[in-house]
Amino acid sequence: MSMYLALLGAPGSGKGTQTELLSTELSGLFKFSTGDIIRSEIRNNTDLGQAVSSFLTQGKLVPDEVIIKLFEKTITDDVLLSGIVSDGFPRTKNQALSFLKKFSNQKYPLIVLSFDIELDQLMNRLLGRRICSSCNAVYHTLTKPPKVENICNSCGGSLIVRADDNYESIKVRFNEYQNEIQPIKDVLAPYIVSVDASRDTLDVLNSVKSVLSPYFKSA
Ligand code: AP5
């Protein structure tokens, strides 16, 4: 059994962390992380990267026409067959409609996890976050420090602060999230399962596992 899975949640609610912790269980699924794709395009200075860089740095959403085109191009018949874990898409009502059209009435169940947490808990998570410049692994200076300062445990890459993990951009990202989330939830309501994302990482992981375990692919 597989699934079409989307993680919804405010910046810093733990979507990337939980996806990484579940990497074994979700290994058969195609991983679609719009944030990671965009940061890679920016690093490689592609046309797409140049076009969207300023949106990301300021914390604004990249326009729907760019993101929905990326989604449509990426979700091939092979992806429909493998299943998907989507971290960071959908982020607007139009994206939610595209997501629903693509994955409802398909081969596998559609599940939308909503990571619920008050925004005032998230600023410290985001200001302390470090990511690996090479493999995108996520750390935190206090709650998840690397074994060697500023070096990734997994691949030895150097850890950096994301361009949008500063106070001003975080405020903009919170506003974008608050403006967009309810219409997304309205579109995807029948598929949403809420998870209390305010607890520590392993408690959140256990909740996510208990929701998803019926759908995990057997090895
Ligand atoms: P994106 O990369 O998707 O960022 P985001 O949604 O803002 O989410 P984050 O990556 O900041 O947070 P997260 O929930 O993954 O938290 P994490 O697990 O890292 O998007 C970035 C930008 O790209 C957007 O602003 C936009 O410009 C553009 N973009 C992307 N997708 C788009 C789309 N679909 N449409 C338009 N534009 C788009 O955790 C954060 C920190 O907290 C870490 O340090 C972690 O160690 C720590 N932590 C995690 N869980 C816990 C816990 N339970 N307790 C304590 N600490 C924790």
Coordinates of C-alpha atoms in Angstrom, one line a residue, residues 1 9 13 30 32 58 64 96 133-134 140 208:
M1 CA 0.0 0.0 0.0
G9 CA 1.9 23.6 8.6
S13 CA 6.1 23.5 12.5
F30 CA 8.5 10.4 -4.4
F32 CA 8.3 16.7 -3.5
Q58 CA 11.7 38.2 1.5
D64 CA 1.1 30.2 -8.3
A96 CA -4.8 22.9 -3.2
S133 CA 24.3 23.2 2.3
S134 CA 24.9 19.9 0.6
H140 CA 19.0 23.4 15.5
V208 CA 2.4 10.8 12.6

